[in-house]
Each structure stands twice: as C-alpha cells, then as structure tokens.
PDB file of N, CA and C in Angstrom:
ATOM      1  N   MET A 958       0.853  -1.175   0.000  1.00 73.00           N
ATOM      2  CA  MET A 958       0.000   0.000   0.000  1.00 73.00           C
ATOM      3  C   MET A 958       0.897   1.235   0.000  1.00 73.00           C
ATOM      4  N   LYS A 959       0.599   2.163  -0.878  1.00 83.00           N
ATOM      5  CA  LYS A 959       1.376   3.401  -0.954  1.00 83.00           C
ATOM      6  C   LYS A 959       1.031   4.304   0.216  1.00 83.00           C
ATOM      7  N   ALA A 960       1.967   5.200   0.548  1.00 76.00           N
ATOM      8  CA  ALA A 960       1.805   6.072   1.714  1.00 76.00           C
ATOM      9  C   ALA A 960       0.534   6.912   1.626  1.00 76.00           C
ATOM     10  N   GLY A 961       0.234   7.464   0.465  1.00 82.00           N
ATOM     11  CA  GLY A 961      -0.956   8.292   0.313  1.00 82.00           C
ATOM     12  C   GLY A 961      -2.238   7.507   0.575  1.00 82.00           C
ATOM     13  N   ALA A 962      -2.285   6.275   0.083  1.00 88.00           N
ATOM     14  CA  ALA A 962      -3.465   5.432   0.296  1.00 88.00           C
ATOM     15  C   ALA A 962      -3.586   5.043   1.765  1.00 88.00           C
ATOM     16  N   ALA A 963      -2.467   4.761   2.396  1.00 84.00           N
ATOM     17  CA  ALA A 963      -2.477   4.406   3.822  1.00 84.00           C
ATOM     18  C   ALA A 963      -2.945   5.586   4.662  1.00 84.00           C
ATOM     19  N   LEU A 964      -2.499   6.774   4.313  1.00 81.00           N
ATOM     20  CA  LEU A 964      -2.899   7.972   5.041  1.00 81.00           C
ATOM     21  C   LEU A 964      -4.396   8.239   4.868  1.00 81.00           C
ATOM     22  N   GLU A 965      -4.888   8.048   3.674  1.00 85.00           N
ATOM     23  CA  GLU A 965      -6.318   8.235   3.415  1.00 85.00           C
ATOM     24  C   GLU A 965      -7.139   7.226   4.214  1.00 85.00           C
ATOM     25  N   LEU A 966      -6.688   5.982   4.265  1.00 88.00           N
ATOM     26  CA  LEU A 966      -7.376   4.953   5.042  1.00 88.00           C
ATOM     27  C   LEU A 966      -7.380   5.320   6.524  1.00 88.00           C
ATOM     28  N   LEU A 967      -6.260   5.806   7.023  1.00 83.00           N
ATOM     29  CA  LEU A 967      -6.165   6.226   8.423  1.00 83.00           C
ATOM     30  C   LEU A 967      -7.131   7.371   8.702  1.00 83.00           C
ATOM     31  N   HIS A 968      -7.182   8.354   7.809  1.00 80.00           N
ATOM     32  CA  HIS A 968      -8.119   9.463   7.966  1.00 80.00           C
ATOM     33  C   HIS A 968      -9.562   8.955   8.030  1.00 80.00           C
ATOM     34  N   GLN A 969      -9.902   8.006   7.174  1.00 85.00           N
ATOM     35  CA  GLN A 969     -11.252   7.450   7.155  1.00 85.00           C
ATOM     36  C   GLN A 969     -11.566   6.721   8.457  1.00 85.00           C
ATOM     37  N   GLN A 970     -10.592   5.973   8.970  1.00 86.00           N
ATOM     38  CA  GLN A 970     -10.807   5.226  10.208  1.00 86.00           C
ATOM     39  C   GLN A 970     -10.973   6.165  11.395  1.00 86.00           C
ATOM     40  N   ILE A 971     -10.205   7.221  11.446  1.00 81.00           N
ATOM     41  CA  ILE A 971     -10.339   8.197  12.528  1.00 81.00           C
ATOM     42  C   ILE A 971     -11.694   8.882  12.437  1.00 81.00           C
ATOM     43  N   ALA A 972     -12.095   9.287  11.244  1.00 80.00           N
ATOM     44  CA  ALA A 972     -13.403   9.933  11.054  1.00 80.00           C
ATOM     45  C   ALA A 972     -14.523   8.990  11.470  1.00 80.00           C
ATOM     46  N   SER A 973     -14.407   7.724  11.132  1.00 85.00           N
ATOM     47  CA  SER A 973     -15.419   6.740  11.493  1.00 85.00           C
ATOM     48  C   SER A 973     -15.482   6.568  13.012  1.00 85.00           C
ATOM     49  N   GLY A 974     -14.321   6.505  13.648  1.00 83.00           N
ATOM     50  CA  GLY A 974     -14.271   6.335  15.098  1.00 83.00           C
ATOM     51  C   GLY A 974     -14.807   7.529  15.869  1.00 83.00           C
ATOM     52  N   MET A 975     -14.712   8.707  15.267  1.00 79.00           N
ATOM     53  CA  MET A 975     -15.164   9.935  15.921  1.00 79.00           C
ATOM     54  C   MET A 975     -16.568  10.338  15.462  1.00 79.00           C
ATOM     55  N   ALA A 976     -17.213   9.511  14.661  1.00 78.00           N
ATOM     56  CA  ALA A 976     -18.496   9.860  14.049  1.00 78.00           C
ATOM     57  C   ALA A 976     -19.581  10.185  15.078  1.00 78.00           C
ATOM     58  N   GLY A 977     -19.495   9.650  16.272  1.00 79.00           N
ATOM     59  CA  GLY A 977     -20.506   9.910  17.278  1.00 79.00           C
ATOM     60  C   GLY A 977     -20.421  11.284  17.900  1.00 79.00           C
ATOM     61  N   LEU A 978     -19.311  11.964  17.717  1.00 77.00           N
ATOM     62  CA  LEU A 978     -19.138  13.302  18.280  1.00 77.00           C
ATOM     63  C   LEU A 978     -19.475  14.359  17.249  1.00 77.00           C
ATOM     64  N   PRO A 979     -20.317  15.323  17.624  1.00 73.00           N
ATOM     65  CA  PRO A 979     -20.600  16.403  16.674  1.00 73.00           C
ATOM     66  C   PRO A 979     -19.350  17.259  16.449  1.00 73.00           C
ATOM     67  N   GLY A 980     -19.110  17.621  15.216  1.00 71.00           N
ATOM     68  CA  GLY A 980     -17.934  18.427  14.880  1.00 71.00           C
ATOM     69  C   GLY A 980     -17.966  19.827  15.470  1.00 71.00           C
ATOM     70  N   THR A 981     -19.112  20.217  16.025  1.00 76.00           N
ATOM     71  CA  THR A 981     -19.227  21.552  16.600  1.00 76.00           C
ATOM     72  C   THR A 981     -18.882  21.583  18.090  1.00 76.00           C
ATOM     73  N   LYS A 982     -18.640  20.422  18.697  1.00 80.00           N
ATOM     74  CA  LYS A 982     -18.251  20.352  20.107  1.00 80.00           C
ATOM     75  C   LYS A 982     -16.750  20.576  20.230  1.00 80.00           C
ATOM     76  N   LYS A 983     -16.336  21.165  21.358  1.00 84.00           N
ATOM     77  CA  LYS A 983     -14.898  21.312  21.602  1.00 84.00           C
ATOM     78  C   LYS A 983     -14.295  19.943  21.851  1.00 84.00           C
ATOM     79  N   VAL A 984     -13.162  19.694  21.220  1.00 83.00           N
ATOM     80  CA  VAL A 984     -12.442  18.437  21.405  1.00 83.00           C
ATOM     81  C   VAL A 984     -11.004  18.788  21.770  1.00 83.00           C
ATOM     82  N   LEU A 985     -10.533  18.246  22.877  1.00 87.00           N
ATOM     83  CA  LEU A 985      -9.162  18.453  23.338  1.00 87.00           C
ATOM     84  C   LEU A 985      -8.278  17.404  22.676  1.00 87.00           C
ATOM     85  N   VAL A 986      -7.198  17.851  22.010  1.00 86.00           N
ATOM     86  CA  VAL A 986      -6.302  16.949  21.294  1.00 86.00           C
ATOM     87  C   VAL A 986      -4.891  17.119  21.840  1.00 86.00           C
ATOM     88  N   GLY A 987      -4.312  16.045  22.354  1.00 87.00           N
ATOM     89  CA  GLY A 987      -2.921  16.072  22.807  1.00 87.00           C
ATOM     90  C   GLY A 987      -2.005  15.829  21.632  1.00 87.00           C
ATOM     91  N   VAL A 988      -1.070  16.746  21.399  1.00 85.00           N
ATOM     92  CA  VAL A 988      -0.154  16.653  20.262  1.00 85.00           C
ATOM     93  C   VAL A 988       1.272  16.776  20.774  1.00 85.00           C
ATOM     94  N   SER A 989       2.082  15.770  20.480  1.00 82.00           N
ATOM     95  CA  SER A 989       3.469  15.782  20.935  1.00 82.00           C
ATOM     96  C   SER A 989       4.417  16.341  19.886  1.00 82.00           C
ATOM     97  N   GLY A 990       3.952  16.426  18.667  1.00 80.00           N
ATOM     98  CA  GLY A 990       4.816  16.862  17.581  1.00 80.00           C
ATOM     99  C   GLY A 990       5.301  15.694  16.746  1.00 80.00           C
ATOM    100  N   GLY A 991       5.039  14.467  17.216  1.00 81.00           N
ATOM    101  CA  GLY A 991       5.375  13.276  16.443  1.00 81.00           C
ATOM    102  C   GLY A 991       4.406  13.109  15.288  1.00 81.00           C
ATOM    103  N   ARG A 992       4.793  12.287  14.336  1.00 82.00           N
ATOM    104  CA  ARG A 992       3.951  12.104  13.148  1.00 82.00           C
ATOM    105  C   ARG A 992       2.544  11.648  13.483  1.00 82.00           C
ATOM    106  N   ASP A 993       2.446  10.709  14.433  1.00 84.00           N
ATOM    107  CA  ASP A 993       1.130  10.156  14.725  1.00 84.00           C
ATOM    108  C   ASP A 993       0.168  11.201  15.265  1.00 84.00           C
ATOM    109  N   SER A 994       0.633  12.059  16.175  1.00 83.00           N
ATOM    110  CA  SER A 994      -0.280  13.041  16.747  1.00 83.00           C
ATOM    111  C   SER A 994      -0.596  14.168  15.765  1.00 83.00           C
ATOM    112  N   VAL A 995       0.351  14.513  14.905  1.00 82.00           N
ATOM    113  CA  VAL A 995       0.083  15.541  13.891  1.00 82.00           C
ATOM    114  C   VAL A 995      -0.891  14.997  12.850  1.00 82.00           C
ATOM    115  N   VAL A 996      -0.751  13.727  12.481  1.00 83.00           N
ATOM    116  CA  VAL A 996      -1.701  13.102  11.555  1.00 83.00           C
ATOM    117  C   VAL A 996      -3.090  13.060  12.190  1.00 83.00           C
ATOM    118  N   LEU A 997      -3.155  12.743  13.494  1.00 84.00           N
ATOM    119  CA  LEU A 997      -4.438  12.749  14.184  1.00 84.00           C
ATOM    120  C   LEU A 997      -5.084  14.126  14.120  1.00 84.00           C
ATOM    121  N   LEU A 998      -4.310  15.167  14.380  1.00 85.00           N
ATOM    122  CA  LEU A 998      -4.827  16.537  14.322  1.00 85.00           C
ATOM    123  C   LEU A 998      -5.398  16.846  12.941  1.00 85.00           C
ATOM    124  N   HIS A 999      -4.647  16.537  11.907  1.00 83.00           N
ATOM    125  CA  HIS A 999      -5.105  16.812  10.545  1.00 83.00           C
ATOM    126  C   HIS A 999      -6.318  15.955  10.177  1.00 83.00           C
ATOM    127  N   ALA A1000      -6.355  14.710  10.651  1.00 84.00           N
ATOM    128  CA  ALA A1000      -7.494  13.838  10.358  1.00 84.00           C
ATOM    129  C   ALA A1000      -8.762  14.370  11.014  1.00 84.00           C
ATOM    130  N   LEU A1001      -8.638  14.876  12.236  1.00 85.00           N
ATOM    131  CA  LEU A1001      -9.810  15.452  12.913  1.00 85.00           C
ATOM    132  C   LEU A1001     -10.311  16.686  12.164  1.00 85.00           C
ATOM    133  N   LEU A1002      -9.388  17.495  11.675  1.00 84.00           N
ATOM    134  CA  LEU A1002      -9.785  18.666  10.901  1.00 84.00           C
ATOM    135  C   LEU A1002     -10.498  18.244   9.615  1.00 84.00           C
ATOM    136  N   ARG A1003      -9.957  17.247   8.948  1.00 83.00           N
ATOM    137  CA  ARG A1003     -10.577  16.754   7.705  1.00 83.00           C
ATOM    138  C   ARG A1003     -11.948  16.157   7.962  1.00 83.00           C
ATOM    139  N   ALA A1004     -12.132  15.616   9.188  1.00 82.00           N
ATOM    140  CA  ALA A1004     -13.417  15.006   9.541  1.00 82.00           C
ATOM    141  C   ALA A1004     -14.454  16.057   9.933  1.00 82.00           C
ATOM    142  N   GLY A1005     -14.047  17.334   9.939  1.00 82.00           N
ATOM    143  CA  GLY A1005     -14.996  18.403  10.185  1.00 82.00           C
ATOM    144  C   GLY A1005     -15.026  18.948  11.605  1.00 82.00           C
ATOM    145  N   PHE A1006     -14.072  18.556  12.432  1.00 83.00           N
ATOM    146  CA  PHE A1006     -14.023  19.082  13.795  1.00 83.00           C
ATOM    147  C   PHE A1006     -13.436  20.482  13.751  1.00 83.00           C
ATOM    148  N   SER A1007     -14.276  21.466  14.035  1.00 80.00           N
ATOM    149  CA  SER A1007     -13.862  22.856  13.875  1.00 80.00           C
ATOM    150  C   SER A1007     -13.483  23.533  15.175  1.00 80.00           C
ATOM    151  N   LYS A1008     -13.752  22.898  16.299  1.00 82.00           N
ATOM    152  CA  LYS A1008     -13.450  23.518  17.598  1.00 82.00           C
ATOM    153  C   LYS A1008     -12.426  22.691  18.367  1.00 82.00           C
ATOM    154  N   LEU A1009     -11.295  22.441  17.751  1.00 84.00           N
ATOM    155  CA  LEU A1009     -10.243  21.679  18.406  1.00 84.00           C
ATOM    156  C   LEU A1009      -9.437  22.582  19.331  1.00 84.00           C
ATOM    157  N   VAL A1010      -9.081  22.050  20.477  1.00 85.00           N
ATOM    158  CA  VAL A1010      -8.172  22.720  21.397  1.00 85.00           C
ATOM    159  C   VAL A1010      -6.937  21.829  21.478  1.00 85.00           C
ATOM    160  N   VAL A1011      -5.793  22.367  21.070  1.00 85.00           N
ATOM    161  CA  VAL A1011      -4.563  21.585  20.967  1.00 85.00           C
ATOM    162  C   VAL A1011      -3.716  21.792  22.221  1.00 85.00           C
ATOM    163  N   VAL A1012      -3.289  20.690  22.819  1.00 85.00           N
ATOM    164  CA  VAL A1012      -2.440  20.718  24.003  1.00 85.00           C
ATOM    165  C   VAL A1012      -1.125  20.048  23.642  1.00 85.00           C
ATOM    166  N   HIS A1013      -0.004  20.736  23.899  1.00 82.00           N
ATOM    167  CA  HIS A1013       1.289  20.108  23.650  1.00 82.00           C
ATOM    168  C   HIS A1013       1.598  19.137  24.776  1.00 82.00           C
ATOM    169  N   VAL A1014       1.967  17.911  24.404  1.00 83.00           N
ATOM    170  CA  VAL A1014       2.319  16.868  25.360  1.00 83.00           C
ATOM    171  C   VAL A1014       3.754  16.446  25.085  1.00 83.00           C
ATOM    172  N   ASN A1015       4.623  16.585  26.086  1.00 80.00           N
ATOM    173  CA  ASN A1015       6.004  16.127  25.947  1.00 80.00           C
ATOM    174  C   ASN A1015       6.154  14.861  26.771  1.00 80.00           C
ATOM    175  N   HIS A1016       6.174  13.726  26.084  1.00 74.00           N
ATOM    176  CA  HIS A1016       6.307  12.441  26.761  1.00 74.00           C
ATOM    177  C   HIS A1016       7.725  12.231  27.274  1.00 74.00           C
ATOM    178  N   GLY A1017       8.682  12.957  26.708  1.00 75.00           N
ATOM    179  CA  GLY A1017      10.077  12.780  27.076  1.00 75.00           C
ATOM    180  C   GLY A1017      10.657  11.460  26.583  1.00 75.00           C
ATOM    181  N   LEU A1018      10.011  10.841  25.620  1.00 73.00           N
ATOM    182  CA  LEU A1018      10.443   9.530  25.132  1.00 73.00           C
ATOM    183  C   LEU A1018      11.478   9.607  24.014  1.00 73.00           C
ATOM    184  N   ARG A1019      11.618  10.785  23.408  1.00 63.00           N
ATOM    185  CA  ARG A1019      12.496  10.896  22.245  1.00 63.00           C
ATOM    186  C   ARG A1019      13.794  11.622  22.562  1.00 63.00           C
ATOM    187  N   GLY A1020      14.151  11.697  23.833  1.00 65.00           N
ATOM    188  CA  GLY A1020      15.405  12.347  24.212  1.00 65.00           C
ATOM    189  C   GLY A1020      15.445  13.785  23.737  1.00 65.00           C
ATOM    190  N   ARG A1021      16.553  14.166  23.122  1.00 65.00           N
ATOM    191  CA  ARG A1021      16.704  15.542  22.632  1.00 65.00           C
ATOM    192  C   ARG A1021      15.686  15.901  21.561  1.00 65.00           C
ATOM    193  N   ALA A1022      15.245  14.896  20.813  1.00 58.00           N
ATOM    194  CA  ALA A1022      14.256  15.153  19.759  1.00 58.00           C
ATOM    195  C   ALA A1022      12.938  15.653  20.346  1.00 58.00           C
ATOM    196  N   SER A1023      12.690  15.355  21.623  1.00 54.00           N
ATOM    197  CA  SER A1023      11.456  15.822  22.263  1.00 54.00           C
ATOM    198  C   SER A1023      11.397  17.337  22.329  1.00 54.00           C
ATOM    199  N   GLY A1024      12.543  17.983  22.330  1.00 55.00           N
ATOM    200  CA  GLY A1024      12.592  19.440  22.392  1.00 55.00           C
ATOM    201  C   GLY A1024      11.995  20.102  21.173  1.00 55.00           C
ATOM    202  N   GLY A1025      11.909  19.396  20.047  1.00 53.00           N
ATOM    203  CA  GLY A1025      11.338  19.957  18.827  1.00 53.00           C
ATOM    204  C   GLY A1025       9.833  19.915  18.813  1.00 53.00           C
ATOM    205  N   GLY A1026       9.244  19.247  19.794  1.00 51.00           N
ATOM    206  CA  GLY A1026       7.799  19.098  19.844  1.00 51.00           C
ATOM    207  C   GLY A1026       7.029  20.396  19.817  1.00 51.00           C
ATOM    208  N   PRO A1027       7.358  21.339  20.712  1.00 52.00           N
ATOM    209  CA  PRO A1027       6.575  22.581  20.708  1.00 52.00           C
ATOM    210  C   PRO A1027       6.610  23.326  19.381  1.00 52.00           C
ATOM    211  N   SER A1028       7.774  23.342  18.715  1.00 53.00           N
ATOM    212  CA  SER A1028       7.832  24.082  17.452  1.00 53.00           C
ATOM    213  C   SER A1028       7.052  23.363  16.358  1.00 53.00           C
ATOM    214  N   SER A1029       7.134  22.031  16.306  1.00 52.00           N
ATOM    215  CA  SER A1029       6.374  21.320  15.284  1.00 52.00           C
ATOM    216  C   SER A1029       4.889  21.349  15.613  1.00 52.00           C
ATOM    217  N   CYS A1030       4.547  21.342  16.902  1.00 54.00           N
ATOM    218  CA  CYS A1030       3.138  21.493  17.287  1.00 54.00           C
ATOM    219  C   CYS A1030       2.640  22.871  16.896  1.00 54.00           C
ATOM    220  N   GLY A1031       3.484  23.866  17.064  1.00 55.00           N
ATOM    221  CA  GLY A1031       3.109  25.228  16.687  1.00 55.00           C
ATOM    222  C   GLY A1031       2.819  25.338  15.207  1.00 55.00           C
ATOM    223  N   ARG A1032       3.634  24.680  14.384  1.00 55.00           N
ATOM    224  CA  ARG A1032       3.392  24.696  12.939  1.00 55.00           C
ATOM    225  C   ARG A1032       2.080  23.993  12.612  1.00 55.00           C
ATOM    226  N   ALA A1033       1.825  22.862  13.269  1.00 54.00           N
ATOM    227  CA  ALA A1033       0.573  22.142  13.027  1.00 54.00           C
ATOM    228  C   ALA A1033      -0.611  22.982  13.497  1.00 54.00           C
ATOM    229  N   HIS A1034      -0.438  23.662  14.612  1.00 52.00           N
ATOM    230  CA  HIS A1034      -1.506  24.508  15.140  1.00 52.00           C
ATOM    231  C   HIS A1034      -1.810  25.657  14.190  1.00 52.00           C
ATOM    232  N   GLU A1035      -0.773  26.312  13.705  1.00 57.00           N
ATOM    233  CA  GLU A1035      -0.983  27.423  12.770  1.00 57.00           C
ATOM    234  C   GLU A1035      -1.717  26.955  11.532  1.00 57.00           C
ATOM    235  N   ALA A1036      -1.362  25.771  11.051  1.00 53.00           N
ATOM    236  CA  ALA A1036      -2.007  25.245   9.856  1.00 53.00           C
ATOM    237  C   ALA A1036      -3.468  24.893  10.136  1.00 53.00           C
ATOM    238  N   SER A1037      -3.761  24.511  11.372  1.00 57.00           N
ATOM    239  CA  SER A1037      -5.106  24.040  11.694  1.00 57.00           C
ATOM    240  C   SER A1037      -6.055  25.160  12.103  1.00 57.00           C
ATOM    241  N   GLN A1038      -5.523  26.288  12.578  1.00 58.00           N
ATOM    242  CA  GLN A1038      -6.341  27.372  13.104  1.00 58.00           C
ATOM    243  C   GLN A1038      -7.140  26.923  14.320  1.00 58.00           C
ATOM    244  N   ALA A1039      -6.671  25.887  15.011  1.00 56.00           N
ATOM    245  CA  ALA A1039      -7.358  25.385  16.198  1.00 56.00           C
ATOM    246  C   ALA A1039      -6.953  26.220  17.406  1.00 56.00           C
ATOM    247  N   GLY A1040      -7.707  26.077  18.482  1.00 54.00           N
ATOM    248  CA  GLY A1040      -7.336  26.739  19.728  1.00 54.00           C
ATOM    249  C   GLY A1040      -6.069  26.117  20.281  1.00 54.00           C
ATOM    250  N   TRP A1041      -5.368  26.813  21.133  1.00 52.00           N
ATOM    251  CA  TRP A1041      -4.082  26.349  21.655  1.00 52.00           C
ATOM    252  C   TRP A1041      -4.107  26.451  23.147  1.00 52.00           C
ATOM    253  N   LEU A1042      -3.653  25.402  23.833  1.00 45.00           N
ATOM    254  CA  LEU A1042      -3.629  25.403  25.286  1.00 45.00           C
ATOM    255  C   LEU A1042      -2.271  24.943  25.741  1.00 45.00           C
TER     256      LEU A1042
END
C-alpha cells in the first residue's frame, strides 16, 4: 500500500471512530509533535471538527528530539487554526 493510500485509510478510520461526536463540540487533542499526533490533528480537521483545542504533550520519550515538539506542534496549530492550550 502506498503512503498516500495508507494515510487516506487512516483518515477514514479516525473519522469513522469519531463519528458519534458532533464536529461543533470542543475536542481536546494532545499533540506531541510526532507524526502520529500531527496526523491525528489533521485527520480530525478533515473530519470536520472545527473547535479543536490543541495541548502540547512532551512524553520525554524521544530524548533531545522531544525538544522539537513545541515548534512542530506550533506549525501544526498554525495550519489548523485550532485553539491552543
């Protein structure tokens, strides 16, 4: 499976899993800056969630690479126009 197709499938699965929540409700999203959490943020936006509140989470699992989390989260936040906490 090509990366684009896999990403589309992931977006569909996230949208399906979140289908019970109205897109107009506030949803708190923890984003560490890793690929998985940034993909989750973008998938929620694509699924129509317009009132996302993004929280930066530093798990401390990536050593020095964890320090890049806030800046990459900031870029994802700017792209999403979501609230920031």
